[in-house]
CSV table of C-alpha atoms in Angstrom, one decimal:
chain,number,residue,atom,x,y,z
E,1,UNK,CA,0.0,0.0,0.0
E,2,UNK,CA,1.4,3.4,-1.0
E,3,UNK,CA,2.5,5.7,1.9
E,4,UNK,CA,0.3,8.7,2.3
E,5,UNK,CA,1.8,12.0,3.5
E,6,UNK,CA,-1.0,13.7,5.5
E,7,UNK,CA,0.5,17.2,5.1
E,8,UNK,CA,0.3,16.7,1.3
E,9,UNK,CA,-3.3,15.5,1.6
E,10,UNK,CA,-4.1,18.7,3.5
E,11,UNK,CA,-2.6,20.9,0.9
E,12,UNK,CA,-4.2,19.1,-2.0
E,13,UNK,CA,-7.5,18.9,-0.3
E,14,UNK,CA,-7.6,22.7,0.4
E,15,UNK,CA,-6.4,23.3,-3.2
E,16,UNK,CA,-9.3,21.2,-4.5
E,17,UNK,CA,-11.8,23.3,-2.5
E,18,UNK,CA,-10.1,26.5,-3.6
E,19,UNK,CA,-10.3,25.3,-7.3
E,20,UNK,CA,-14.1,24.8,-7.1
E,21,UNK,CA,-14.6,28.1,-5.3
E,22,UNK,CA,-12.7,30.2,-7.8
E,23,UNK,CA,-14.7,28.7,-10.6
E,24,UNK,CA,-18.0,29.3,-8.9
E,25,UNK,CA,-17.2,32.8,-7.5
E,26,UNK,CA,-16.2,34.0,-10.9
E,27,UNK,CA,-19.9,34.5,-11.7
E,28,UNK,CA,-20.4,36.8,-8.7
E,29,UNK,CA,-17.5,39.1,-8.8
E,30,UNK,CA,-19.7,42.1,-8.0
E,31,UNK,CA,-19.8,40.6,-4.5
E,32,UNK,CA,-16.8,41.6,-2.4
E,33,UNK,CA,-16.5,38.2,-0.7
E,34,UNK,CA,-16.7,36.3,-4.0
E,35,UNK,CA,-14.1,38.7,-5.6
E,36,UNK,CA,-11.8,38.2,-2.7
E,37,UNK,CA,-12.0,34.4,-2.9
E,38,UNK,CA,-11.6,34.4,-6.7
E,39,UNK,CA,-8.6,36.7,-6.5
E,40,UNK,CA,-6.7,35.1,-3.7
E,41,UNK,CA,-7.8,31.5,-4.2
E,42,UNK,CA,-5.6,31.2,-7.3
E,43,UNK,CA,-3.0,29.2,-5.4
E,44,UNK,CA,-4.7,25.9,-6.4
E,45,UNK,CA,-2.6,25.0,-9.4
E,46,UNK,CA,0.8,25.7,-7.7
E,47,UNK,CA,-0.4,23.6,-4.8
E,48,UNK,CA,-1.4,20.7,-7.1
E,49,UNK,CA,2.1,20.8,-8.8
E,50,UNK,CA,3.8,21.0,-5.4
E,51,UNK,CA,2.0,17.9,-4.1
E,52,UNK,CA,2.7,15.9,-7.3
E,53,UNK,CA,6.3,16.8,-7.4
E,54,UNK,CA,6.8,16.3,-3.7
E,55,UNK,CA,5.6,12.7,-3.9
E,56,UNK,CA,7.7,12.1,-7.0
E,57,UNK,CA,10.9,13.5,-5.5
E,58,UNK,CA,10.4,11.7,-2.2
E,59,UNK,CA,10.3,8.5,-4.2
E,60,UNK,CA,13.0,9.3,-6.8
E,61,UNK,CA,15.5,11.7,-5.2
E,62,UNK,CA,18.1,9.0,-4.4
E,63,UNK,CA,18.0,6.8,-7.6
E,64,UNK,CA,16.0,8.7,-10.3
E,65,UNK,CA,15.4,6.9,-13.6
E,66,UNK,CA,13.3,7.4,-16.7
E,67,UNK,CA,11.4,4.3,-17.9
E,68,UNK,CA,8.9,3.8,-20.6
E,69,UNK,CA,6.6,2.2,-18.0
E,70,UNK,CA,6.6,5.3,-15.9
E,71,UNK,CA,5.6,7.5,-18.8
E,72,UNK,CA,2.9,5.0,-19.9
E,73,UNK,CA,1.3,4.8,-16.5
E,74,UNK,CA,1.3,8.6,-16.0
E,75,UNK,CA,-0.1,9.4,-19.5
E,76,UNK,CA,-2.9,6.8,-19.0
E,77,UNK,CA,-3.7,8.1,-15.5
E,78,UNK,CA,-4.0,11.6,-17.0
E,79,UNK,CA,-5.7,10.9,-20.3
E,80,UNK,CA,-8.1,8.1,-19.4
E,81,UNK,CA,-10.2,10.2,-16.9
E,82,UNK,CA,-10.0,13.2,-19.2
E,83,UNK,CA,-11.5,11.2,-22.1
E,84,UNK,CA,-14.2,9.8,-19.8
E,85,UNK,CA,-15.0,13.4,-18.8
E,86,UNK,CA,-15.3,14.3,-22.5
E,87,UNK,CA,-17.9,11.6,-23.1
E,88,UNK,CA,-20.1,13.4,-20.6
E,89,UNK,CA,-19.0,17.0,-21.1
E,90,UNK,CA,-19.3,17.2,-24.9
E,91,UNK,CA,-23.0,16.4,-24.9
E,92,UNK,CA,-23.5,18.8,-22.1
E,93,UNK,CA,-21.6,21.5,-24.1
E,94,UNK,CA,-23.8,20.8,-27.1
E,95,UNK,CA,-27.0,21.2,-25.1
E,96,UNK,CA,-25.9,24.3,-23.2
E,97,UNK,CA,-23.9,26.2,-25.9
E,98,UNK,CA,-24.8,24.7,-29.3
E,99,UNK,CA,-23.4,27.7,-31.1
E,100,UNK,CA,-19.9,27.0,-29.8
E,101,UNK,CA,-20.1,23.3,-30.4
E,102,UNK,CA,-18.2,22.7,-33.6
E,103,UNK,CA,-16.1,20.0,-35.2
E,104,UNK,CA,-13.0,22.1,-34.4
E,105,UNK,CA,-14.1,22.4,-30.8
E,106,UNK,CA,-14.3,18.6,-30.5
E,107,UNK,CA,-11.0,17.9,-32.2
E,108,UNK,CA,-9.1,20.5,-30.2
E,109,UNK,CA,-10.7,19.1,-27.0
E,110,UNK,CA,-9.5,15.6,-27.9
E,111,UNK,CA,-6.0,16.8,-28.8
E,112,UNK,CA,-5.7,19.2,-25.9
E,113,UNK,CA,-4.9,22.1,-28.3
E,114,UNK,CA,-8.1,24.0,-27.5
E,115,UNK,CA,-11.8,23.4,-27.1
E,116,UNK,CA,-12.6,22.6,-23.4
E,117,UNK,CA,-10.9,25.4,-21.5
E,118,UNK,CA,-9.8,23.3,-18.5
E,119,UNK,CA,-7.8,20.9,-20.5
E,120,UNK,CA,-4.8,23.2,-20.2
E,121,UNK,CA,-4.2,21.7,-16.8
E,122,UNK,CA,-4.1,18.1,-18.3
E,123,UNK,CA,-1.6,19.3,-20.9
E,124,UNK,CA,0.5,21.0,-18.1
E,125,UNK,CA,0.7,17.7,-16.2
E,126,UNK,CA,1.8,15.9,-19.3
E,127,UNK,CA,4.6,18.4,-19.6
E,128,UNK,CA,5.4,17.8,-15.9
E,129,UNK,CA,5.5,14.0,-16.5
E,130,UNK,CA,8.6,14.7,-18.5
E,131,UNK,CA,10.0,17.5,-16.4
E,132,UNK,CA,9.9,15.8,-13.0
E,133,UNK,CA,12.3,12.9,-13.9
E,134,UNK,CA,14.6,15.3,-15.9
E,135,UNK,CA,14.9,17.5,-12.8
E,136,UNK,CA,15.6,14.5,-10.6
E,137,UNK,CA,18.3,13.2,-12.9
E,138,UNK,CA,19.9,16.5,-13.4
E,139,UNK,CA,20.1,17.0,-9.6
E,140,UNK,CA,21.8,13.6,-9.2
E,141,UNK,CA,24.1,13.6,-12.2
E,142,UNK,CA,24.2,17.0,-13.9
E,143,UNK,CA,23.9,19.8,-11.3
E,144,UNK,CA,25.3,22.6,-13.6
E,145,UNK,CA,22.5,21.8,-16.0
E,146,UNK,CA,20.0,21.9,-13.2
E,147,UNK,CA,21.3,25.3,-12.1
E,148,UNK,CA,21.1,26.6,-15.7
E,149,UNK,CA,17.5,25.3,-16.1
E,150,UNK,CA,16.5,26.9,-12.8
E,151,UNK,CA,17.9,30.3,-13.9
E,152,UNK,CA,16.1,30.3,-17.3
E,153,UNK,CA,12.9,29.1,-15.6
E,154,UNK,CA,12.9,31.8,-13.0
E,155,UNK,CA,14.0,34.4,-15.6
E,156,UNK,CA,11.1,33.5,-17.8
E,157,UNK,CA,8.6,34.0,-15.0
E,158,UNK,CA,10.2,37.4,-14.3
E,159,UNK,CA,10.2,38.6,-17.9
E,160,UNK,CA,6.5,37.8,-18.2
E,161,UNK,CA,5.8,40.7,-15.9
E,162,UNK,CA,7.4,43.1,-18.4
E,163,UNK,CA,6.8,41.4,-21.8
E,164,UNK,CA,3.9,39.5,-23.2
E,165,UNK,CA,5.0,36.2,-24.7
E,166,UNK,CA,4.5,36.0,-28.5
E,167,UNK,CA,4.3,32.2,-28.0
E,168,UNK,CA,0.8,30.8,-27.1
E,169,UNK,CA,0.5,30.0,-23.3
E,170,UNK,CA,0.0,26.3,-23.9
E,171,UNK,CA,3.2,26.0,-25.8
E,172,UNK,CA,5.5,27.9,-23.3
E,173,UNK,CA,3.8,27.5,-19.9
E,174,UNK,CA,6.0,24.5,-19.0
E,175,UNK,CA,9.0,26.7,-18.6
E,176,UNK,CA,7.8,29.2,-15.9
E,177,UNK,CA,5.7,26.5,-14.2
E,178,UNK,CA,8.9,24.5,-13.8
E,179,UNK,CA,9.7,27.0,-11.0
E,180,UNK,CA,7.3,25.0,-8.7
E,181,UNK,CA,8.9,21.5,-9.1
E,182,UNK,CA,12.3,23.1,-8.8
E,183,UNK,CA,11.3,24.7,-5.6
E,184,UNK,CA,9.7,21.4,-4.4
E,185,UNK,CA,13.0,19.5,-4.9
E,186,UNK,CA,14.7,22.1,-2.7
E,187,UNK,CA,11.9,21.8,-0.2
E,188,UNK,CA,12.2,18.0,-0.1
E,189,UNK,CA,16.0,18.1,0.4
E,190,UNK,CA,15.8,20.6,3.3
E,191,UNK,CA,12.4,20.2,5.0
E,192,UNK,CA,14.0,18.5,8.1
E,193,UNK,CA,16.2,21.4,8.9
E,194,UNK,CA,15.4,23.6,11.9
E,195,UNK,CA,13.5,26.8,11.0
E,196,UNK,CA,13.5,25.9,7.3
E,197,UNK,CA,9.9,26.7,6.8
E,198,UNK,CA,10.3,30.1,8.5
E,199,UNK,CA,13.3,31.0,6.3
E,200,UNK,CA,11.5,29.7,3.2
E,201,UNK,CA,8.2,31.6,4.0
E,202,UNK,CA,10.2,34.8,4.6
E,203,UNK,CA,12.1,34.5,1.3
E,204,UNK,CA,8.9,33.6,-0.7
E,205,UNK,CA,7.1,36.6,0.9
E,206,UNK,CA,10.0,38.9,0.0
E,207,UNK,CA,10.0,37.7,-3.6
E,208,UNK,CA,6.2,38.2,-3.7
E,209,UNK,CA,6.5,41.8,-2.4
E,210,UNK,CA,9.4,42.7,-4.8
E,211,UNK,CA,7.5,41.2,-7.7
E,212,UNK,CA,4.4,43.2,-6.6
E,213,UNK,CA,6.3,46.4,-7.0
E,214,UNK,CA,7.8,45.2,-10.3
E,215,UNK,CA,4.2,44.7,-11.5
E,216,UNK,CA,3.4,48.3,-10.6
E,217,UNK,CA,6.5,49.6,-12.3
E,218,UNK,CA,5.7,47.7,-15.4
E,219,UNK,CA,2.0,48.8,-15.3
E,220,UNK,CA,1.1,45.2,-15.3
E,221,UNK,CA,-2.3,44.0,-14.1
E,222,UNK,CA,-2.0,43.0,-10.4
E,223,UNK,CA,-4.8,40.4,-10.6
E,224,UNK,CA,-3.7,36.8,-10.0
E,225,UNK,CA,-5.7,35.5,-12.9
E,226,UNK,CA,-4.1,37.9,-15.3
E,227,UNK,CA,-0.6,36.6,-14.1
E,228,UNK,CA,-1.5,32.9,-14.5
E,229,UNK,CA,-1.4,32.2,-18.3
E,230,UNK,CA,1.5,31.7,-18.4
E,231,UNK,CA,2.5,32.3,-14.7
E,232,UNK,CA,4.7,35.3,-13.7
E,233,UNK,CA,7.0,35.2,-10.7
E,234,UNK,CA,4.4,37.4,-8.9
E,235,UNK,CA,1.8,34.6,-9.2
E,236,UNK,CA,4.3,31.8,-8.5
E,237,UNK,CA,5.7,33.4,-5.4
E,238,UNK,CA,2.2,33.9,-4.0
E,239,UNK,CA,1.2,30.3,-4.7
E,240,UNK,CA,4.4,29.0,-3.2
E,241,UNK,CA,4.0,31.2,-0.1
E,242,UNK,CA,0.5,29.9,0.5
E,243,UNK,CA,1.6,26.3,0.0
E,244,UNK,CA,4.3,26.8,2.7
E,245,UNK,CA,1.8,28.4,5.1
E,246,UNK,CA,-0.7,25.5,4.6
E,247,UNK,CA,2.1,23.0,5.1
E,248,UNK,CA,3.0,24.7,8.4
E,249,UNK,CA,-0.6,24.9,9.5
E,250,UNK,CA,-1.3,21.3,8.6
E,251,UNK,CA,-0.2,20.3,12.1
E,252,UNK,CA,-3.3,22.1,13.4
E,253,UNK,CA,-5.5,20.8,10.7
E,254,UNK,CA,-4.6,17.2,11.5
E,255,UNK,CA,-5.9,17.7,15.0
E,256,UNK,CA,-9.4,17.8,13.6
E,257,UNK,CA,-10.5,14.3,12.7
E,258,UNK,CA,-13.5,15.5,10.6
E,259,UNK,CA,-11.6,18.1,8.8
E,260,UNK,CA,-8.7,15.7,8.1
E,261,UNK,CA,-11.0,13.1,6.7
E,262,UNK,CA,-12.9,15.6,4.5
E,263,UNK,CA,-9.7,17.1,3.1
E,264,UNK,CA,-8.2,13.7,2.6
E,265,UNK,CA,-11.2,12.7,0.5
E,266,UNK,CA,-10.9,15.8,-1.6
E,267,UNK,CA,-7.2,15.1,-2.0
E,268,UNK,CA,-7.5,11.5,-3.0
E,269,UNK,CA,-10.1,12.2,-5.7
E,270,UNK,CA,-9.0,15.7,-6.7
E,271,UNK,CA,-8.4,14.8,-10.3
E,272,UNK,CA,-11.9,13.3,-10.9
E,273,UNK,CA,-13.5,16.0,-8.8
E,274,UNK,CA,-11.8,18.5,-11.2
E,275,UNK,CA,-13.8,17.1,-14.1
E,276,UNK,CA,-17.0,16.3,-12.3
E,277,UNK,CA,-17.4,19.8,-10.8
E,278,UNK,CA,-16.8,21.5,-14.2
E,279,UNK,CA,-19.6,19.5,-15.8
E,280,UNK,CA,-22.0,20.4,-13.1
E,281,UNK,CA,-20.8,24.0,-13.3
E,282,UNK,CA,-21.6,24.1,-17.0
E,283,UNK,CA,-25.1,22.9,-16.4
E,284,UNK,CA,-25.9,25.3,-13.6
E,285,UNK,CA,-24.4,28.3,-15.3
E,286,UNK,CA,-26.7,27.8,-18.2
E,287,UNK,CA,-29.7,27.9,-15.8
E,288,UNK,CA,-28.3,30.4,-13.3
E,289,UNK,CA,-30.8,33.1,-14.3
E,290,UNK,CA,-33.7,30.9,-13.1
E,291,UNK,CA,-32.4,30.7,-9.5
E,292,UNK,CA,-31.7,33.4,-6.9
E,293,UNK,CA,-28.1,32.3,-6.3
E,294,UNK,CA,-25.5,34.1,-4.4
E,295,UNK,CA,-21.8,33.0,-4.5
E,296,UNK,CA,-22.3,30.8,-1.4
E,297,UNK,CA,-25.4,29.0,-2.5
E,298,UNK,CA,-24.1,28.6,-6.0
E,299,UNK,CA,-20.8,27.1,-4.7
E,300,UNK,CA,-22.8,24.7,-2.4
E,301,UNK,CA,-24.9,23.7,-5.4
E,302,UNK,CA,-21.8,22.7,-7.3
E,303,UNK,CA,-19.9,21.1,-4.4
E,304,UNK,CA,-22.7,18.9,-3.0
E,305,UNK,CA,-23.6,17.1,-6.3
E,306,UNK,CA,-19.8,16.8,-7.1
E,307,UNK,CA,-19.2,14.9,-3.8
E,308,UNK,CA,-22.3,12.8,-4.2
E,309,UNK,CA,-21.3,11.7,-7.7
E,310,UNK,CA,-17.8,11.0,-6.6
E,311,UNK,CA,-19.1,8.8,-3.7
E,312,UNK,CA,-21.3,7.0,-6.2
E,313,UNK,CA,-18.4,6.4,-8.5
E,314,UNK,CA,-16.4,5.0,-5.6
E,315,UNK,CA,-19.3,2.7,-4.7
E,316,UNK,CA,-19.5,1.4,-8.2
E,317,UNK,CA,-15.7,0.8,-8.3
E,318,UNK,CA,-15.9,-1.1,-5.0
E,319,UNK,CA,-18.8,-3.3,-6.2
E,320,UNK,CA,-16.8,-4.0,-9.5
E,321,UNK,CA,-13.7,-4.9,-7.5
E,322,UNK,CA,-15.7,-7.3,-5.3
E,323,UNK,CA,-17.1,-9.0,-8.4
E,324,UNK,CA,-13.6,-9.1,-10.0
E,325,UNK,CA,-11.0,-9.7,-7.3
E,326,UNK,CA,-8.3,-9.6,-10.0
E,327,UNK,CA,-8.8,-5.8,-10.2
E,328,UNK,CA,-7.7,-5.5,-6.6
E,329,UNK,CA,-4.6,-7.6,-7.2
E,330,UNK,CA,-3.6,-5.1,-10.0
């Protein structure tokens, strides 16, 4: 049985909740509370990347290797749920927005080149499937190359404050997003040191403040969303800072049994919840004018069905496993 890191579950669970909230609050930005959540809840993706890279580096920091089997398993784990999602979402998209439902939309959705807007995250994690082992191998065998890659990755995220990339976000995003797994490797190697989190939080906060003023000097939009595609150092420093704070606070979170179980559930099924909530969101948004929603009731109307559907899927999987014991063995 795979070892579970409860601190990582807390981070990913909170990030999953934040992901849903920023998607639901988007439709109520005239409300100050919704605007606040939408603006400052944008740490979800850096948190997801941190959690994935943390688990990878914990397992592979000593003897990293790249195997075809690793890539095969990762790609299947990323693409299989996505294509299942498309089977349900594409008919929903046709019914809710038939004008935007074209052959081009379908093909781009399948190939991750466009179409369904949230597939950019699937593509990003495909990039990271290659980047994680390369970082680990460079750390173990080619440290100068790792230093060079760190410099250009950080530099790219800094330049994005001052210059708009002529390259489409989906094609270039892997480079600035690499800042997060590079940070995570450093985190994994040093987390046992005394006062490490304090020093790291202080440094991340300083980078965030400095990049904030750089944004002002460059007359760049200070919104987190506007700094996300692809991510600037301002956005990344904020995301990393929040991850560090949640990691530090996880000790307090773990004292609450109910909260721990709830966040562990969101963490364990975060990827499928990502797709389920988006399908429900598309349906509700189409009918939002018929209900007297506010940001809170709308969020609950997305979260509750999402959790129920996920529990239902888990139940079906359990029954299938009981009928086919061979599945468990795999």
